[in-house]
Coordinates of C-alpha atoms (C1' of nucleotides) in Angstrom, one line a residue:
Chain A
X1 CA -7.0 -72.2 71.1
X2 CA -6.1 -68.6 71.7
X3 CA -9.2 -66.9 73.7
X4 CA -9.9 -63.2 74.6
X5 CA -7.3 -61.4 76.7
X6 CA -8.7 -61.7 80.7
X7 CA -10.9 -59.1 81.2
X8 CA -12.1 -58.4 78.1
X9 CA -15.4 -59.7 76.6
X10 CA -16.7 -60.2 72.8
X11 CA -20.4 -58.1 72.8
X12 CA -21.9 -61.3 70.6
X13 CA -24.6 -60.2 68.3
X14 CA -27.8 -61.7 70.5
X15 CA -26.0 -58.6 73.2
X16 CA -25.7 -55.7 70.6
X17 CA -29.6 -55.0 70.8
X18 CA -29.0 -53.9 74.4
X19 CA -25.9 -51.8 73.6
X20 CA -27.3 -50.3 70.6
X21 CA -30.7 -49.3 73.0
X22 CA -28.4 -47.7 75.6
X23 CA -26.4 -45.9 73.1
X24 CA -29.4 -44.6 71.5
X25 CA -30.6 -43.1 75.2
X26 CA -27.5 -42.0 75.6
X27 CA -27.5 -40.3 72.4
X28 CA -31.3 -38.3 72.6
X29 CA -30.8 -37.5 76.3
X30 CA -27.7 -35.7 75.5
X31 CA -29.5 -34.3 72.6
X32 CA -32.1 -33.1 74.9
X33 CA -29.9 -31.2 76.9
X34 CA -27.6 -29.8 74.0
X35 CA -24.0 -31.8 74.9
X36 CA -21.8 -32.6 71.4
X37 CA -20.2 -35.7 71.4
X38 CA -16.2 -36.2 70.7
X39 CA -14.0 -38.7 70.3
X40 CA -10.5 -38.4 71.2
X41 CA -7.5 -41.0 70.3
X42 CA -7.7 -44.5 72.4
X43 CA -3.9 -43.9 73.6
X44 CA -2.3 -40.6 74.7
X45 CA 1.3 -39.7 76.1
X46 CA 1.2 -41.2 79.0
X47 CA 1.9 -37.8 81.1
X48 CA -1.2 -36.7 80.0
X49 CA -3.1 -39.3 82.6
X50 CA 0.2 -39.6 84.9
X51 CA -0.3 -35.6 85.3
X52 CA -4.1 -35.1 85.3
X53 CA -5.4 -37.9 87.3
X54 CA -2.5 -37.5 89.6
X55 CA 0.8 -40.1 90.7
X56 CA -0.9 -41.4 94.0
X57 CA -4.1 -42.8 92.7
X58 CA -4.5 -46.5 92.1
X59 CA -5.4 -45.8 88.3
X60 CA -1.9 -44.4 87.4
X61 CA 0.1 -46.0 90.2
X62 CA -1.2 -49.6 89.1
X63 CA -3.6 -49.9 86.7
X64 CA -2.7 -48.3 83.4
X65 CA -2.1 -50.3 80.5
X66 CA 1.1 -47.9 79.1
X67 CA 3.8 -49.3 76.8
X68 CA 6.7 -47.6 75.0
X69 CA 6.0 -47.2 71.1
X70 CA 8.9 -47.8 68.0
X71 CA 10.2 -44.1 68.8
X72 CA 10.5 -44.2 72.4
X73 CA 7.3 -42.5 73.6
X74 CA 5.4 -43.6 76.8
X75 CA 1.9 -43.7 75.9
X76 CA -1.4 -45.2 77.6
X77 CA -4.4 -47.1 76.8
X78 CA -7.0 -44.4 77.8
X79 CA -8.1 -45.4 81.5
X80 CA -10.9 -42.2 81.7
X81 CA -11.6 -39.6 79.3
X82 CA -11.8 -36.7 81.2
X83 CA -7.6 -35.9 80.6
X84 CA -8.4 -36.8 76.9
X85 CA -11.4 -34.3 76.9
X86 CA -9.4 -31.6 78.6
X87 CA -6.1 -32.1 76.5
X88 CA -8.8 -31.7 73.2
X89 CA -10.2 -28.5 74.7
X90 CA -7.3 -26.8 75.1
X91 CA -5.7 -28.4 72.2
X92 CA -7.9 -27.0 69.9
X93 CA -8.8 -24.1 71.8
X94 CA -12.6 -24.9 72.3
X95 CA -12.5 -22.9 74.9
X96 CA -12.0 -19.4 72.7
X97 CA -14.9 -20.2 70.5
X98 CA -17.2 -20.4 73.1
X99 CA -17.8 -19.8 76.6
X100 CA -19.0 -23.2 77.5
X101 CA -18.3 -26.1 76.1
X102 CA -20.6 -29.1 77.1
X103 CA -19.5 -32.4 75.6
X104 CA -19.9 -35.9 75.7
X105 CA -18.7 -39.9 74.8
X106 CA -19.2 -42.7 74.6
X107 CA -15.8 -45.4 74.3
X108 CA -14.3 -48.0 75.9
X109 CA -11.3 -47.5 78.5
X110 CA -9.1 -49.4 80.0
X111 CA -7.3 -50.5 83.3
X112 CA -5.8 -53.7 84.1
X113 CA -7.5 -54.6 87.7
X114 CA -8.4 -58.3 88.9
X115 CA -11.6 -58.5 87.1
X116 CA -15.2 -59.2 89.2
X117 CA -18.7 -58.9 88.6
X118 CA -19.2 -55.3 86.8
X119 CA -15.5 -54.7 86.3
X120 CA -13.5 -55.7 83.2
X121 CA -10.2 -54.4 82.0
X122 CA -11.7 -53.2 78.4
X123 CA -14.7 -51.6 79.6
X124 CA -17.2 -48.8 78.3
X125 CA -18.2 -45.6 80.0
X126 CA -20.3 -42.9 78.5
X127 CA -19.9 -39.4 79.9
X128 CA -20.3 -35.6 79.8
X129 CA -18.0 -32.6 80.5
X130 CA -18.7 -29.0 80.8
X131 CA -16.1 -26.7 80.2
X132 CA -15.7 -23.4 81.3
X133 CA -18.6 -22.6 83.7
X134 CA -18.0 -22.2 87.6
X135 CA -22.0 -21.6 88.4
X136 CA -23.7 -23.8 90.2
X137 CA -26.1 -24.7 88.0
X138 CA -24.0 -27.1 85.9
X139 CA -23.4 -29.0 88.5
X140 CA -26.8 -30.0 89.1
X141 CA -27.3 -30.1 85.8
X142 CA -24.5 -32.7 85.5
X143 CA -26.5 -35.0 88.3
X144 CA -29.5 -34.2 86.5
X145 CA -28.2 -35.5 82.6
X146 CA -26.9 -38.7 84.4
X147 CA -29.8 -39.2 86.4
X148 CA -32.5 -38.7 83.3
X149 CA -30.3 -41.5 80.7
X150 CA -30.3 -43.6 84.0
X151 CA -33.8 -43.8 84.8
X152 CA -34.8 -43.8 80.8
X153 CA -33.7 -46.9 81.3
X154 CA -36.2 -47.9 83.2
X155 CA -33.4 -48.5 86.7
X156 CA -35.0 -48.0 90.0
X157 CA -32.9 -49.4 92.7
X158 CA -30.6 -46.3 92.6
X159 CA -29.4 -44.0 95.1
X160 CA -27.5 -40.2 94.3
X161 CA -24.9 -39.2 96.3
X162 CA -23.5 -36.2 96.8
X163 CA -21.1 -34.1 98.6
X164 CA -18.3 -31.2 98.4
X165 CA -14.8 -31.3 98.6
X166 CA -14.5 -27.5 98.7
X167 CA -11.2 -25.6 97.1
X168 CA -7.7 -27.2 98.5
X169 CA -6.8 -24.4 101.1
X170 CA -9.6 -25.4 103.1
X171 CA -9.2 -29.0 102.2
X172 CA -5.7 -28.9 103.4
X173 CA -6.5 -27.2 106.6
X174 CA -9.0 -29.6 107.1
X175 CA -6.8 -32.6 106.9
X176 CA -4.1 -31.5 109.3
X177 CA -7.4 -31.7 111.3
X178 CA -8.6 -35.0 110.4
X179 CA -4.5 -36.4 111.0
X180 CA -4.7 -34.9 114.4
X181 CA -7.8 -36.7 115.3
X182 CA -6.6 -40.2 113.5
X183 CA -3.3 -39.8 115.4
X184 CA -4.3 -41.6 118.5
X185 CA -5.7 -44.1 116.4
X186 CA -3.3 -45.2 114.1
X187 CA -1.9 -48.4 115.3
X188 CA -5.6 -49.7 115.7
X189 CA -6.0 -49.5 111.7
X190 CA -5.9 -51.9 109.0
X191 CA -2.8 -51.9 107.2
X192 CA -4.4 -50.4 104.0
X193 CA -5.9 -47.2 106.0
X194 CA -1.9 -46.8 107.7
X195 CA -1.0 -46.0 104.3
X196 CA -3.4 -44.1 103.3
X197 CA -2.8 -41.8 106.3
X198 CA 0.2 -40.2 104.3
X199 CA -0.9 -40.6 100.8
X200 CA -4.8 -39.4 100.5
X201 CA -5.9 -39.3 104.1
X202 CA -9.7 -38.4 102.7
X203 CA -9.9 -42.2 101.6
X204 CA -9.6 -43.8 105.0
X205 CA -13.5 -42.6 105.2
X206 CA -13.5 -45.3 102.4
X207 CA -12.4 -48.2 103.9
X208 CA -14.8 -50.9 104.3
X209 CA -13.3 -52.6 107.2
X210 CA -15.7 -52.6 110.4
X211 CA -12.9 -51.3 112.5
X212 CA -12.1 -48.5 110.6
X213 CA -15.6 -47.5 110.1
X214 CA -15.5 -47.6 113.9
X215 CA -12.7 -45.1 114.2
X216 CA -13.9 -42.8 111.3
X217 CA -17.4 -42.8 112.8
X218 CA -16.6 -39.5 115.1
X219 CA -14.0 -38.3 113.1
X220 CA -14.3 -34.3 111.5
X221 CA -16.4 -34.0 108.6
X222 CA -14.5 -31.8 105.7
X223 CA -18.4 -30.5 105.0
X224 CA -17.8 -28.6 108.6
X225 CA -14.7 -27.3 107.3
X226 CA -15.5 -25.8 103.8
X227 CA -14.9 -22.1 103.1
X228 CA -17.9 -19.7 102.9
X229 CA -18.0 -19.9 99.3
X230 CA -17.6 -23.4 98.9
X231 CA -20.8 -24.1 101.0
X232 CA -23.0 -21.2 99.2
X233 CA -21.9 -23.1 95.7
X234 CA -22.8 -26.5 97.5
X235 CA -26.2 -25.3 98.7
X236 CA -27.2 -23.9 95.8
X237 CA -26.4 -27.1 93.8
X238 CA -29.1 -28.8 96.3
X239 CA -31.8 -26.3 96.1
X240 CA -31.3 -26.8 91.8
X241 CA -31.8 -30.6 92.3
X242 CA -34.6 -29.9 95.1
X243 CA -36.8 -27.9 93.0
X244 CA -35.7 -30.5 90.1
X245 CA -37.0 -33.3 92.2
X246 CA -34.0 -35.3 92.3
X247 CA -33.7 -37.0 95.5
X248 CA -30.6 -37.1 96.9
X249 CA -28.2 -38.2 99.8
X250 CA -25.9 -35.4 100.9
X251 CA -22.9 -37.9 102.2
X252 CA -19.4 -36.1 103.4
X253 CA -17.9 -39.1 103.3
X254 CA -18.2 -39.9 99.7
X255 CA -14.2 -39.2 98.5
X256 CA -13.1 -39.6 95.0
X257 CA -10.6 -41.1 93.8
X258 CA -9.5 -39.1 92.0
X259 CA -6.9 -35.8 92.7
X260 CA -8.3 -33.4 90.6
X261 CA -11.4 -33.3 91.7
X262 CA -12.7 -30.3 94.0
X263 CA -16.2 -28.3 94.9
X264 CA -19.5 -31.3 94.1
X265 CA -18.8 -35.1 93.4
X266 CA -21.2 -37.1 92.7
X267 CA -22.3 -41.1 92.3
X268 CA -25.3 -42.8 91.6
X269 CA -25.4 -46.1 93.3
X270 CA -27.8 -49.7 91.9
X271 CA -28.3 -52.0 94.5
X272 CA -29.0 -54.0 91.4
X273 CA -25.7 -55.3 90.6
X274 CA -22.8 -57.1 93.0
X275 CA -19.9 -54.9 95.0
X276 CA -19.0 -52.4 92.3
X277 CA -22.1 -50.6 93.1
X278 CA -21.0 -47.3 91.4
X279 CA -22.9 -47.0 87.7
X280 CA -22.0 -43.3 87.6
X281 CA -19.8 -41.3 89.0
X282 CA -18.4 -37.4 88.8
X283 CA -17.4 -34.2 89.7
X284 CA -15.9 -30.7 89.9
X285 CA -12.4 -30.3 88.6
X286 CA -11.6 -26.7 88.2
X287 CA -8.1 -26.9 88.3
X288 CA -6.8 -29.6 85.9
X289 CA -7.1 -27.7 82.7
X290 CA -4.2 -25.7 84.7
X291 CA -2.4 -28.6 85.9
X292 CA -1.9 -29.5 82.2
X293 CA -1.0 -26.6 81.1
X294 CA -3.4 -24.5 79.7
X295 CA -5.9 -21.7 81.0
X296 CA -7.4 -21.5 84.0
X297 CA -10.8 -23.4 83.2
X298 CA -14.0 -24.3 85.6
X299 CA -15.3 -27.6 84.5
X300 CA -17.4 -30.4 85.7
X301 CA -18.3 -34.0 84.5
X302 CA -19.4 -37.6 85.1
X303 CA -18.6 -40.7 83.6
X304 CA -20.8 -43.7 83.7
X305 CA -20.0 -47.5 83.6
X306 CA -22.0 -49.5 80.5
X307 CA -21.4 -52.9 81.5
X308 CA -22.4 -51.8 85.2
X309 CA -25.7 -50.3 83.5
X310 CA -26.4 -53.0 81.1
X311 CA -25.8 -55.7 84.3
X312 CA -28.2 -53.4 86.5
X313 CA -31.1 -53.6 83.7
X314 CA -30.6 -57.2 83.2
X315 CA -31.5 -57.9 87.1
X316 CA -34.4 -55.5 87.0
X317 CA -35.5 -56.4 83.6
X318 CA -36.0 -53.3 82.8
X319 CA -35.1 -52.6 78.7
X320 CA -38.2 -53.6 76.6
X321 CA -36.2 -54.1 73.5
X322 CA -38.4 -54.9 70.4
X323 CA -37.9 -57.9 68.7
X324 CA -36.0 -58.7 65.9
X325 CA -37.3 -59.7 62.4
X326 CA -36.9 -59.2 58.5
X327 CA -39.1 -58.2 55.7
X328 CA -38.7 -61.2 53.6
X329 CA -37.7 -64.5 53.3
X330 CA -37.3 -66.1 49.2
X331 CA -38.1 -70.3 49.1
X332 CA -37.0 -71.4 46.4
X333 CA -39.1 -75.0 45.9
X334 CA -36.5 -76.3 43.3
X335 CA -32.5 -76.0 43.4
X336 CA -32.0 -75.1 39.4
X337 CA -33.7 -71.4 40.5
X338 CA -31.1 -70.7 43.8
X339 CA -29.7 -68.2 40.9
X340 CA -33.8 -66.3 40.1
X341 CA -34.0 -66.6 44.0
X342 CA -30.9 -64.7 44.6
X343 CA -31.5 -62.6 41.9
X344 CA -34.6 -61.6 43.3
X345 CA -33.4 -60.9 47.0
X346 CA -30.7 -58.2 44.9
X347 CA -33.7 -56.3 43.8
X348 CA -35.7 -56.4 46.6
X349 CA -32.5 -55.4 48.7
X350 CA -32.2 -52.5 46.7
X351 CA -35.8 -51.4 47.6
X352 CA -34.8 -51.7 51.5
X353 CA -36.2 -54.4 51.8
X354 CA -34.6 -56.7 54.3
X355 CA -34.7 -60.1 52.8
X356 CA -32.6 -63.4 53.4
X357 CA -32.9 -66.7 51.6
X358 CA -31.1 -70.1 52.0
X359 CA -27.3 -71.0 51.3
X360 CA -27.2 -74.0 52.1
X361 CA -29.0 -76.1 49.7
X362 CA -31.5 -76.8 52.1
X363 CA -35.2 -78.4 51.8
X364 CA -38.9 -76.6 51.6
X365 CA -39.6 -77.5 54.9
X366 CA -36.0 -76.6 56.3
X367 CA -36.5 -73.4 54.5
X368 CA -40.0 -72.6 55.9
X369 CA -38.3 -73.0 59.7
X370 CA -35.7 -70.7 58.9
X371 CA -38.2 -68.1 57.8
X372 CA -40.0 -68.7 60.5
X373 CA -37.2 -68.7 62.8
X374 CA -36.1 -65.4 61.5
X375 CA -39.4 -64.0 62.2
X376 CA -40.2 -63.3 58.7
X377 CA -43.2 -61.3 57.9
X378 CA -43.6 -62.4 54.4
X379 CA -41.9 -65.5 52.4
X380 CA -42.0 -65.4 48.7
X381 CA -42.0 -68.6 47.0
X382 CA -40.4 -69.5 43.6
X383 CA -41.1 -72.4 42.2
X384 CA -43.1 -75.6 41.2
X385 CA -46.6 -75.0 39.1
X386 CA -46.7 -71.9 39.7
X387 CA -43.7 -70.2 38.6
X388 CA -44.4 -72.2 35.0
X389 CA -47.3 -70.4 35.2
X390 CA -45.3 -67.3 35.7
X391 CA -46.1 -66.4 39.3
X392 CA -44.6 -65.8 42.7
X393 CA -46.4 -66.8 45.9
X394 CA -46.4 -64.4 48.4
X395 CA -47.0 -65.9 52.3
X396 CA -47.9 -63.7 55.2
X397 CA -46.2 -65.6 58.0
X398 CA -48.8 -64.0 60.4
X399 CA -51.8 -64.6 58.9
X400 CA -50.8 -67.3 56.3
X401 CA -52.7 -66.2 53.9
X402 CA -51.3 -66.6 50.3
X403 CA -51.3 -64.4 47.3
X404 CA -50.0 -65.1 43.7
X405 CA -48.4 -62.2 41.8
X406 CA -47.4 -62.5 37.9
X407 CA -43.9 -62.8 37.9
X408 CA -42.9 -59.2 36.4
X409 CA -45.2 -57.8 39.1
X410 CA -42.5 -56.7 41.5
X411 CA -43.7 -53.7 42.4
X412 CA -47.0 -55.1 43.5
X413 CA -45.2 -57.9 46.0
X414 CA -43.0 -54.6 47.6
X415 CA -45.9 -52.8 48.1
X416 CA -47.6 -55.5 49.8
X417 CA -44.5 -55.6 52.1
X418 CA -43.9 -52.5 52.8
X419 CA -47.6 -51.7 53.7
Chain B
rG1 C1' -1.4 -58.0 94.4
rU2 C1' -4.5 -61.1 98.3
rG3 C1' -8.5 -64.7 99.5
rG4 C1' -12.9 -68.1 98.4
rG5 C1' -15.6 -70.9 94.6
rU6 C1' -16.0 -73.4 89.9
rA7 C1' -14.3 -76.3 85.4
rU8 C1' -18.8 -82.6 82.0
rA9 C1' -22.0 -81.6 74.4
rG10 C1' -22.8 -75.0 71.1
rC11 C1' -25.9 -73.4 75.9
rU12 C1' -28.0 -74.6 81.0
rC13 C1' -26.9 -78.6 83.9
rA14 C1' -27.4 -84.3 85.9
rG15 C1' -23.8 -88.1 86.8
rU16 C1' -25.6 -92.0 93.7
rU17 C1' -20.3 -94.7 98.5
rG18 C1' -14.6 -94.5 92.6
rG19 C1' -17.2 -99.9 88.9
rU20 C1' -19.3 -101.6 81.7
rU21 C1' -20.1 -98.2 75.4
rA22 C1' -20.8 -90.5 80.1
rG23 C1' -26.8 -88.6 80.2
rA24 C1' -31.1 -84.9 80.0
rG25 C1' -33.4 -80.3 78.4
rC26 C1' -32.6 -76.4 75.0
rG27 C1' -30.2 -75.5 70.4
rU28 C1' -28.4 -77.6 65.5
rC29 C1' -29.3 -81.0 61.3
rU30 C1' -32.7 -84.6 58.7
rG31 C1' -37.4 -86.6 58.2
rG32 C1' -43.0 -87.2 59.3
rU33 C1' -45.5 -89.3 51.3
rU34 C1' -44.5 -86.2 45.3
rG35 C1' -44.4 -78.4 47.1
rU36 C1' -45.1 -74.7 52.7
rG37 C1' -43.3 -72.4 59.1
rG38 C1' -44.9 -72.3 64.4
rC39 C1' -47.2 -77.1 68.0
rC40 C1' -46.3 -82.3 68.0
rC41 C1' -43.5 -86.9 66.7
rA42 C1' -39.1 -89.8 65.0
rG43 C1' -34.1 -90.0 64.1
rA44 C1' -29.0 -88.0 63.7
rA45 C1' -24.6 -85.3 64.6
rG46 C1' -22.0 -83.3 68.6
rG47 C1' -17.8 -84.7 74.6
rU48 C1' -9.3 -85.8 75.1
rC49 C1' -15.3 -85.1 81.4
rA50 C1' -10.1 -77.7 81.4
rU51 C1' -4.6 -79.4 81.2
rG52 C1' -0.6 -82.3 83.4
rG53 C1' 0.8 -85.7 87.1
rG54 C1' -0.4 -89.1 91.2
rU55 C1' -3.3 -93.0 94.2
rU56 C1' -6.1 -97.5 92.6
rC57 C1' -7.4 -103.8 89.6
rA58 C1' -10.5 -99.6 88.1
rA59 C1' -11.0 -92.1 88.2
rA60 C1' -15.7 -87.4 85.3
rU61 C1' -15.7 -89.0 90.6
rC62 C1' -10.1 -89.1 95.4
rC63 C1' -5.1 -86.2 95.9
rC64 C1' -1.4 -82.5 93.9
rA65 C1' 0.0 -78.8 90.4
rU66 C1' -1.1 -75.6 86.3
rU67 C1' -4.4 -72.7 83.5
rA68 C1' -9.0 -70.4 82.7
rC69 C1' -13.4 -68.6 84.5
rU70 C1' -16.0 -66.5 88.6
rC71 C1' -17.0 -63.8 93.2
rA72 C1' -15.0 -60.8 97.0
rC73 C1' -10.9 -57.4 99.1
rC74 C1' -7.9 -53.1 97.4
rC75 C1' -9.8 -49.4 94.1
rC76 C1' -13.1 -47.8 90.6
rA77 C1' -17.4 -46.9 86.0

RNA sequence: GUGGGUAUAGCUCAGUUGGUUAGAGCGUCUGGUUGUGGCCCAGAAGGUCAUGGGUUCAAAUCCCAUUACUCACCCCA
């Protein structure tokens, strides 16, 4: 039997009440604070991602689904949508209609890692970007937007990080810095760390390996190292969230994976779920609308992982979703009136009413359990003495009480429904 | 890509040191007097014990391989 590709999961109907909840948070809050949602194409040209996340980083260097279509173009199964967003903005030149664009998404993404608890290849993020602000204030906004959708959903093990990567000239100084003091060092560290020592230095703070973490323990902090500017933007960002009261670790050694990231990242943390820990993450990236091409353009955004979420508020049992039910379920008491009884359900349908009856030829009693199963607040019965008498019986499964309408009296048996 | 764990009914799991026709709970279906749910009761259906090999008189059980799932590393949401 051929089953689901690895790393990919089927959201079965008994899960879409919990999607449908978070998507419906994710909808108001963004409401609330005034983003506009846009969806972009699941695959690009690959260069898009290639270029904008950058060659070095695990996503593009390992993980990107890319094929080459009928007419010999390289494209990619979107991995992150912030390169989409960008490529859009420019693209349709948002960026001229207004001065600051804030958008947001919801989709699935995909990168082809080993998948663990939290991790899948076809996975779903929901997000926001802000285009074309520098200020400070977006970026606290950004932390505050993730942080409000994340704790409408009732989560409460969760930690905020944050930190700066200032603008490259000083991050570049700063790492000829941090080499120098990792020099003396370098044999002692893991293979993984050696290699990162010429690729993304920054990422060595990463690694999770005790002796490493020994080594990186008195090592320079780029937050010692940021321009004058840099650190004005970055205190300002954490005086917004103070007076916001969003609580908040400042932690330098929080680097991103990412290359185009620069000024405040960001994550929020659940100790809720297993080892991918991450449920949001984000940052500044002011210079990869350039990178790609277009304008200059100061932007910020986050990206947040659903599954992670979802996984978080099944641990803490924290969604109260409400229950599921229908209107109406039609017994029919004898088989010769299956056709009345469907004929029935088609005009209370067309009232709005949500009704189901039996398909399967099935008993009364096996009838009854399926209403009753389904949560039914009323059944109708057709059938038996009554119904050569001309009436319906009308049950309310709550109470059980039982009324008898005249058979033309429709209108009566909705309004009893309804109300 | 690397390492650990697991694989028995639709689901969650038992299965004793290898020993007859492989079990339970839940779920499904049928019924508990002619026409009515929940609770309860009775019955039924449902399994190539992941797949392929090996050891043995005998394998769900022991060994090997494969596959899938799962957790962790790397990295990320």
């Amino acid at each position: 039997m051929i089953k689901a590709i690895t790393g990919t999961k089927d959201i079965l109907p008994i899960d879409i009440p919990k999607w449908k909840y978070l998507e419906s948070i994710v909808e108001s809050t963004m409401k609330t604070f005034n983003y506009k949602e846009i969806r972009t194409p699941i695959f690009e040209e690959t260069a898009l991602f290639s270029r904008g996340i950058g060659e070095s980083t695990d996503i593009v260097s390992k993980e990107m689904y890319s094929f080459v279509d009928r007419s010999g173009t390289s494209v990619t199964l979107k991995p992150e949508m912030t390169a989409s967003t960008v490529r859009a903005f420019m693209e349709h030149s948002l960026g001229k209609q207004q001065g600051l664009n804030k958008l947001y998404y919801v989709s699935p993404m995909f990168r082809q890692e080993r998948p663990q608890a939290g991790r899948y290849r076809q996975f779903h993020q929901f997000g926001a970007e802000a285009l074309g602000s520098h200020e400070p204030l977006i970026d606290a906004e950004m932390i505050i937007l993730a942080h409000r959708i994340i704790s409408r959903l009732g989560l409460n093990n969760i930690e905020i990080k944050i930190n700066s990567l200032g603008i490259p000239e000083s991050r570049e100084k700063y790492k000829i810095i941090l080499k120098e003091f990792i020099k003396p060092h370098f044999e002692k560290l893991t293979e993984d760390s050696r290699k990162r020592f010429d690729t993304n230095i920054l990422r060595i703070f990463d690694s999770k390996a005790d002796n490493d973490q020994q080594i990186m323990k008195d090592a320079p902090l780029l937050i010692d190292h940021l321009d004058e500017e840099s650190l004005k933007h970055f205190e300002t960002v954490k005086q917004i969230l103070d007076k916001a009261k969003i609580k908040y670790d400042v932690d330098p050694k929080l680097v991103r994976g990412l290359d185009y990231y620069t000024h405040t990242t960001f994550e929020i943390l659940s100790s809720s779920v297993g080892a991918q820990s991450a449920l949001c993450g984000g940052g500044r990236y002011n210079l990869l609308a350039e990178q790609l091409g277009g304008n200059p353009t100061p932007a910020i955004g986050f990206a947040a992982g659903i599954e992670r979420i979802l996984l978080a508020c099944e641990n803490e049992k924290s969604l109260n979703l409400p229950e599921d039910n229908i209107d109406l379920y039609i017994v029919r008491m004898d088989k010769e009136l299956t056709a009345e009884a469907y004929e029935l359900s088609v005009i209370f349908r067309n009232e709005n009413i949500n009704v189901e009856l039996d398909y399967l030829s099935r008993s009364v009693k096996a009838q009854m359990r399926e209403a009753n199963k389904l949560n039914a607040k009323f059944v109708l019965l057709i059938g038996g003495d009554e119904y050569a008498q001309k009436k319906l019986v009308l049950k309310n499964m709550e109470t059980s009480e039982q009324i008898f309408f005249d058979i033309n009296d429709l209108i009566s048996i909705k309004e009893k429904i309804i109300n």
